mmCIF file of C-alpha atoms in Angstrom:
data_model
loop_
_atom_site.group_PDB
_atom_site.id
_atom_site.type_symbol
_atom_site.label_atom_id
_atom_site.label_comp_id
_atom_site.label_asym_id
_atom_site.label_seq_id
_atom_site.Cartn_x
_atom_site.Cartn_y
_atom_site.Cartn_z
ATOM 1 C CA UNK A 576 0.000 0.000 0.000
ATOM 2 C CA UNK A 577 0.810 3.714 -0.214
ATOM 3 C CA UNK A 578 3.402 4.724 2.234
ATOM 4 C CA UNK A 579 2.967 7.850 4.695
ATOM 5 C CA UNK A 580 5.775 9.263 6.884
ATOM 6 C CA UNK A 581 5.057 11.105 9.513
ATOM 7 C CA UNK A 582 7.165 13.868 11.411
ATOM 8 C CA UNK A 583 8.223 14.431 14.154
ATOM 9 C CA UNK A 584 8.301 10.834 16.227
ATOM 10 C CA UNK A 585 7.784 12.136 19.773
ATOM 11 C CA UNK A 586 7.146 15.855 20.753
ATOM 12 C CA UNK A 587 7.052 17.149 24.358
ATOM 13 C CA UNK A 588 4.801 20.326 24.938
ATOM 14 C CA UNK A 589 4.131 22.637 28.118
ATOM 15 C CA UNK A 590 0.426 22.951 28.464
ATOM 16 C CA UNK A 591 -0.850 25.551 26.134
ATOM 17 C CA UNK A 592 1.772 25.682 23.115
ATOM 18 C CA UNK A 593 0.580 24.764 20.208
ATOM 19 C CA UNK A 594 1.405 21.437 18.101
ATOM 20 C CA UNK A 595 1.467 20.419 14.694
ATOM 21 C CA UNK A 596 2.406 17.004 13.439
ATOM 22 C CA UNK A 597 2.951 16.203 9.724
ATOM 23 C CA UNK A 598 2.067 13.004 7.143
ATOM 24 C CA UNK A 599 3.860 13.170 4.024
ATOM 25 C CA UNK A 600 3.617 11.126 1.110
ATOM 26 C CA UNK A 601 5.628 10.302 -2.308
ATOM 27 C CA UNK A 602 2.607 9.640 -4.104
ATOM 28 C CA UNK A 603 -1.156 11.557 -4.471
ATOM 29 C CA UNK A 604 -3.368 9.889 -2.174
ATOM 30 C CA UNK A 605 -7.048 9.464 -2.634
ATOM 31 C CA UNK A 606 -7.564 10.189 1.207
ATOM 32 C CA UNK A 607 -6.139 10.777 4.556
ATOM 33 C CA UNK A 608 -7.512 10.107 8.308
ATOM 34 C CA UNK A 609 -6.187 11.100 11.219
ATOM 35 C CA UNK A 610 -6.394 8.454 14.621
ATOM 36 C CA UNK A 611 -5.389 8.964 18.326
ATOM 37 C CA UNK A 612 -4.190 6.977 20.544
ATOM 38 C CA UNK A 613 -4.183 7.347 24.149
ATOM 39 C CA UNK A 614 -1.624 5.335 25.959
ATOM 40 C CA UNK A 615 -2.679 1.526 26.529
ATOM 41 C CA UNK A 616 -5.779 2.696 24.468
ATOM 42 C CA UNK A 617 -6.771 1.779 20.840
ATOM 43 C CA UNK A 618 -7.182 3.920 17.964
ATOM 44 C CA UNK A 619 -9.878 6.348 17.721
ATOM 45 C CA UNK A 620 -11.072 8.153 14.057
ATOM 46 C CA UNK A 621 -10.789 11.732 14.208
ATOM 47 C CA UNK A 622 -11.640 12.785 10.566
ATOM 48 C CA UNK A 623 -11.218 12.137 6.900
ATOM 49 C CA UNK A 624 -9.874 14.258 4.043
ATOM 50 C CA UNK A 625 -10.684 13.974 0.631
ATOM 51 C CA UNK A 626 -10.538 16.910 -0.973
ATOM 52 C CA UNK A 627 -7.001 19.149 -2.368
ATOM 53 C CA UNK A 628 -6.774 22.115 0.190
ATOM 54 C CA UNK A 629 -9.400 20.619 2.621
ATOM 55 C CA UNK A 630 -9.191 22.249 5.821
ATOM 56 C CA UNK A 631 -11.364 21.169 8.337
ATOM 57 C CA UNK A 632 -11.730 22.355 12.583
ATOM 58 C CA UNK A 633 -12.631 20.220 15.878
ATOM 59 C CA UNK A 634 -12.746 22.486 18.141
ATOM 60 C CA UNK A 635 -8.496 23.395 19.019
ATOM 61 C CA UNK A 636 -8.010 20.819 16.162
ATOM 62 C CA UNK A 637 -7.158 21.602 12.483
ATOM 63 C CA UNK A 638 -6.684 19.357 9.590
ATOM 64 C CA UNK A 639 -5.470 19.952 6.352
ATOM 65 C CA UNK A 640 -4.762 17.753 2.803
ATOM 66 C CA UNK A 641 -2.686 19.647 1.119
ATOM 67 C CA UNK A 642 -3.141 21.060 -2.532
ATOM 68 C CA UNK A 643 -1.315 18.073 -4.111
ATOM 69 C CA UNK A 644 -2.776 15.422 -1.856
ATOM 70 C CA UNK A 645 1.077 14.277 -0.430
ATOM 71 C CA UNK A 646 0.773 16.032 2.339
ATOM 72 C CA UNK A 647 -1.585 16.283 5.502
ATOM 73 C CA UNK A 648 -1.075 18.355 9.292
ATOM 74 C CA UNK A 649 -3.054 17.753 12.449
ATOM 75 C CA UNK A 650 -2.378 21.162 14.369
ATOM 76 C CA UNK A 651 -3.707 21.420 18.142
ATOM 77 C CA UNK A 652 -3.969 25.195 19.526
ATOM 78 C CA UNK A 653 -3.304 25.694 23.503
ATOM 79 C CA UNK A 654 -2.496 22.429 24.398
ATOM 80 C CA UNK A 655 -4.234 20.384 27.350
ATOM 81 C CA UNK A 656 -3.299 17.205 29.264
ATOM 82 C CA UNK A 657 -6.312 15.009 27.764
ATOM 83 C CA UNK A 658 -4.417 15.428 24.463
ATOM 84 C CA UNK A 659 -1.475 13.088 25.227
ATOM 85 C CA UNK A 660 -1.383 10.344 22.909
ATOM 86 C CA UNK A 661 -0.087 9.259 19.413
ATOM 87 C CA UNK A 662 -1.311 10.618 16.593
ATOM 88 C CA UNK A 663 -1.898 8.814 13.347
ATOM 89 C CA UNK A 664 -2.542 9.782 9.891
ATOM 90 C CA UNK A 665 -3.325 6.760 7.600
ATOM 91 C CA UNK A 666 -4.804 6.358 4.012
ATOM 92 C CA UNK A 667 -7.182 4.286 3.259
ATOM 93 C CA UNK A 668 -6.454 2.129 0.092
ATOM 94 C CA UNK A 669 -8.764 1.107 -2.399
ATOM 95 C CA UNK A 670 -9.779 -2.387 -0.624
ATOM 96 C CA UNK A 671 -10.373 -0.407 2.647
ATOM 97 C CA UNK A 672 -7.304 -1.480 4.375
ATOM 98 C CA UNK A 673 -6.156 1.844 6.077
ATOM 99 C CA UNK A 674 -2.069 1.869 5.485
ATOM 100 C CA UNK A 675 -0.867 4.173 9.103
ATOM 101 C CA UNK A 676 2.001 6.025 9.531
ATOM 102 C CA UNK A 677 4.216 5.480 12.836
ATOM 103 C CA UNK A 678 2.561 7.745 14.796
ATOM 104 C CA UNK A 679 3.690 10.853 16.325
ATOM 105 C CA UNK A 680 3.624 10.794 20.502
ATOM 106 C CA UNK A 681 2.435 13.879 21.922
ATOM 107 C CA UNK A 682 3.464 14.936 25.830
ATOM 108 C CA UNK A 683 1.692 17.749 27.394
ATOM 109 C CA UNK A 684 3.251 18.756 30.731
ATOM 110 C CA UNK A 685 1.510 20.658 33.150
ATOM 111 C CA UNK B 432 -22.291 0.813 24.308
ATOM 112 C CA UNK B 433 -21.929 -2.143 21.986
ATOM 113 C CA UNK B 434 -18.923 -1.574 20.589
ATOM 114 C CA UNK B 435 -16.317 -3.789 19.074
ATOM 115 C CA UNK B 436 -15.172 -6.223 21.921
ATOM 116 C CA UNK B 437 -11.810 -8.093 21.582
ATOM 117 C CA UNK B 438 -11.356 -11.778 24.057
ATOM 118 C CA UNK B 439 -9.051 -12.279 25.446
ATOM 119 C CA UNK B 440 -7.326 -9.145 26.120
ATOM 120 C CA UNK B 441 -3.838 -10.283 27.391
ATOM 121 C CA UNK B 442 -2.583 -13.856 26.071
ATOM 122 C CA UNK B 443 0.664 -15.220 27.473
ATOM 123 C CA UNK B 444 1.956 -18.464 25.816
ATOM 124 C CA UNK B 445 5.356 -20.331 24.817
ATOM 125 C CA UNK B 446 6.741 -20.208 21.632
ATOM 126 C CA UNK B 447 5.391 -23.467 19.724
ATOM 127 C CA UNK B 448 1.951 -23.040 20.912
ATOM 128 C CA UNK B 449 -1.284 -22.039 19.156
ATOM 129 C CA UNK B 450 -3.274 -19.251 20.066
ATOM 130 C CA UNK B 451 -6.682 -18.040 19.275
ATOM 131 C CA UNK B 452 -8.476 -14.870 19.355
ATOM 132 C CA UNK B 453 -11.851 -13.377 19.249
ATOM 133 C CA UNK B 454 -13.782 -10.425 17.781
ATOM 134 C CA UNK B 455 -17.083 -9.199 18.070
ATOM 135 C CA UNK B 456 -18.260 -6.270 15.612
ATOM 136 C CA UNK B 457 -20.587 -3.754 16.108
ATOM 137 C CA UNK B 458 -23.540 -5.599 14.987
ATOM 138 C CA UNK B 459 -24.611 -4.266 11.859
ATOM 139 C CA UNK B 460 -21.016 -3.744 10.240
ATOM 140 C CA UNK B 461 -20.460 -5.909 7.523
ATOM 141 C CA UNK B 462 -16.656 -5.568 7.687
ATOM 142 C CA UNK B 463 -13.959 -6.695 9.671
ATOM 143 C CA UNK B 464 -10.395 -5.910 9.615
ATOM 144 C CA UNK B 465 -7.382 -7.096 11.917
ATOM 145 C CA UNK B 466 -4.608 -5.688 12.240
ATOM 146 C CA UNK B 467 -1.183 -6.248 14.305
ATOM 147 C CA UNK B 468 0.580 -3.138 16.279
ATOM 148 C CA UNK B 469 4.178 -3.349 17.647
ATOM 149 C CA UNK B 470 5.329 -1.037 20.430
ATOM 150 C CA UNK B 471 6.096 2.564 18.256
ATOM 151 C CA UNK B 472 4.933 1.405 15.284
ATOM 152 C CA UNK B 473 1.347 2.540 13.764
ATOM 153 C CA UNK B 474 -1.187 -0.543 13.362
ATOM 154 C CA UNK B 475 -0.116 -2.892 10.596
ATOM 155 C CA UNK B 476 -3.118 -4.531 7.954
ATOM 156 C CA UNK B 477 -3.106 -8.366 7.661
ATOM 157 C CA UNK B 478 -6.800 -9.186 6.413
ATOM 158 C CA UNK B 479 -10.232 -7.873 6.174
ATOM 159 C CA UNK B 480 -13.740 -9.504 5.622
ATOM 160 C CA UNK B 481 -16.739 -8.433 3.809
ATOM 161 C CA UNK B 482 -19.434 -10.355 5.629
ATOM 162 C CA UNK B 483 -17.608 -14.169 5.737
ATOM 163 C CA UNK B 484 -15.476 -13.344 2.487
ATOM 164 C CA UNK B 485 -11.846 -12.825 3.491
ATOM 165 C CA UNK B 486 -11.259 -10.451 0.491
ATOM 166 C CA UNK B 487 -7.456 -9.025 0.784
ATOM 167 C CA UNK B 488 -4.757 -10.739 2.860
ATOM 168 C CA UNK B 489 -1.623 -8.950 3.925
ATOM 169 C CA UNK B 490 1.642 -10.031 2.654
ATOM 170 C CA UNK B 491 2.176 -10.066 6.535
ATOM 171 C CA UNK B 492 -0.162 -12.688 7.210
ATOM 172 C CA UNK B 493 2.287 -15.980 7.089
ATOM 173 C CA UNK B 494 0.578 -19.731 6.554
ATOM 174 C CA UNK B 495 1.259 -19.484 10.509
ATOM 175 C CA UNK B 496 -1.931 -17.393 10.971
ATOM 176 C CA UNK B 497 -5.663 -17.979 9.738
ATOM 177 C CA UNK B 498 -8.628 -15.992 10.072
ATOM 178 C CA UNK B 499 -12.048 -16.747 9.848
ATOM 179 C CA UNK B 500 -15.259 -15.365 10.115
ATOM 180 C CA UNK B 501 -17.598 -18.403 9.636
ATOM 181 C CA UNK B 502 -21.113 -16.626 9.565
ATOM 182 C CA UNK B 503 -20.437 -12.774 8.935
ATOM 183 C CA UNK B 504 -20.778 -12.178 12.318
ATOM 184 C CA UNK B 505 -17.893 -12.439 15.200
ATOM 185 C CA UNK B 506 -14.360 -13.435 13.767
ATOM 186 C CA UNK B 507 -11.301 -15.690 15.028
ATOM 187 C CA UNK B 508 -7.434 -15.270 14.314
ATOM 188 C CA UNK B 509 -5.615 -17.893 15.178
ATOM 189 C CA UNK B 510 -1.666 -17.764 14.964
ATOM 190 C CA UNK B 511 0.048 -21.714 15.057
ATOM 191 C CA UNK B 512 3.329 -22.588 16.360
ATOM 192 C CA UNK B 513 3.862 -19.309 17.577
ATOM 193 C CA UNK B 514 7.223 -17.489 17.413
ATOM 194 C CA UNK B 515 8.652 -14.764 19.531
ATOM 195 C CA UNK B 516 8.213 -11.961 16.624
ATOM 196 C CA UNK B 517 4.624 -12.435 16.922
ATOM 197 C CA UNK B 518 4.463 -10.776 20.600
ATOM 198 C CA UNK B 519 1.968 -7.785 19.374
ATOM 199 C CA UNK B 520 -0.916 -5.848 19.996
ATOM 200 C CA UNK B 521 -3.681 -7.459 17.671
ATOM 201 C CA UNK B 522 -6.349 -5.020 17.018
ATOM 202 C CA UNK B 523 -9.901 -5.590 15.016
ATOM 203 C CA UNK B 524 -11.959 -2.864 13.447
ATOM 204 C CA UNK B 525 -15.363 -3.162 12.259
ATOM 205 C CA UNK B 526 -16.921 -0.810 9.319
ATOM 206 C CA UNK B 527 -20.536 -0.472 7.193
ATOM 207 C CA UNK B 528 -19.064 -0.777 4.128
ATOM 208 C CA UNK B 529 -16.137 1.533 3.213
ATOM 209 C CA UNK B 530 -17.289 3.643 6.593
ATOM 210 C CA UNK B 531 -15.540 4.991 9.298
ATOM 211 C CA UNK B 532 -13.449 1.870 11.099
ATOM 212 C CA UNK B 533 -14.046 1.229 14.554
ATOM 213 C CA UNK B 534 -11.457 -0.256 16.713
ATOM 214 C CA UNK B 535 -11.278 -2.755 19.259
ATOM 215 C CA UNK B 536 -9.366 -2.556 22.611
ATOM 216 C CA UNK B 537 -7.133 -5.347 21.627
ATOM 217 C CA UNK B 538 -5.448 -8.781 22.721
ATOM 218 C CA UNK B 539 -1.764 -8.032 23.592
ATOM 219 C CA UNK B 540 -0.195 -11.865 22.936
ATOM 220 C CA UNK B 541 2.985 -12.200 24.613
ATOM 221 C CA UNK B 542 5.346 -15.053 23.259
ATOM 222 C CA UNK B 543 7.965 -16.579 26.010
#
């Protein structure tokens, strides 16, 4: 399946900084969703992107597919505790397997 | 809340032994998808069924390991003469259709 990278591997915030982690890919993807995982928890869907230049908001969440469809961002403004956890992009391929990235690990420190 | 439910959750065994696991959908989801996650890696595909069709198989998924899902409903994985590089998280995710995927909480398999 299609690859994705994903950058950084870990990052270690003080409460209210911002965070941005990144999925990159060598090839146009059809679509990209974005998963978190708490620690000892499974993954849990966030959203889907289909669309070149999608930019979609949860709340202090933003996701966005970039304009050639290689690239995607999660960015989290202000920073809280319950966000710890790893953060997945993945792509679903055409048989519905979704191919993830490694995950980048997100510490928030009082 | 009748999600997807994963037995057992922890498995110890010795290397040479067979194991078995269990999923339970969501009900109504006609697909089912396991997967296999190693610590700091993301989750890794090995097989998906629509209803009881096993339609795509991982190149991941050795002769070692089987799955099933005998009447659309819950699903088994079963991994024979296990070896010490199968110690993993196995996950299963249930979807209607092409849908959102819901995840299990897992059976962490331990190999000695």
């Amino acid at each position: 399946g299609q690859q994705v990278m994903q950058i950084p591997q870990y990052q270690h915030v003080q409460e209210g900084e911002d965070f941005t982690t990144y999925c990159n890919s060598s090839t146009t993807l059809s679509n990209i969703q974005w998963y978190k995982q708490r620690p000892g928890g499974h993954p849990v869907f966030l959203i889907q992107l289909v669309k070149s230049g999608e930019v979609k908001k949860q709340k202090r969440l933003t996701f966005q597919f970039g304009e050639a469809k290689k690239n995607s961002s999660l960015h989290i403004t202000a920073t809280q505790t319950t966000d710890v956890g790893t953060y997945f992009c993945a792509h679903k391929n055409s048989g519905y397997a979704l191919n993830f990235g490694k995950g980048t690990s997100l510490l928030v420190t009082p | 809340d009748t999600g997807v439910s994963q037995n057992p959750r922890h498995k110890i065994t010795k290397r040479g032994q067979n194991v078995t696991f269990r999923c339970d959908p969501i009900s109504e989801h006609n697909r089912l998808y396991w997967y296999r996650q190693t610590l700091g890696q993301g989750p890794e595909f090995l097989t998906y069924f629509q209803n009881e069709a096993q339609l795509e198989k991982s190149r991941l998924l050795s002769d070692r390991f089987s799955a099933e899902r005998p009447k659309g409903s819950f699903s088994t994985l079963e991994i024979q003469r296990t070896e010490q590089g199968d110690s993993a998280m196995y996950l299963c995710a249930s979807s209607l259709d092409g849908g959102r995927q819901y995840f299990g909480p897992g059976t962490r398999l331990t190999v000695t």
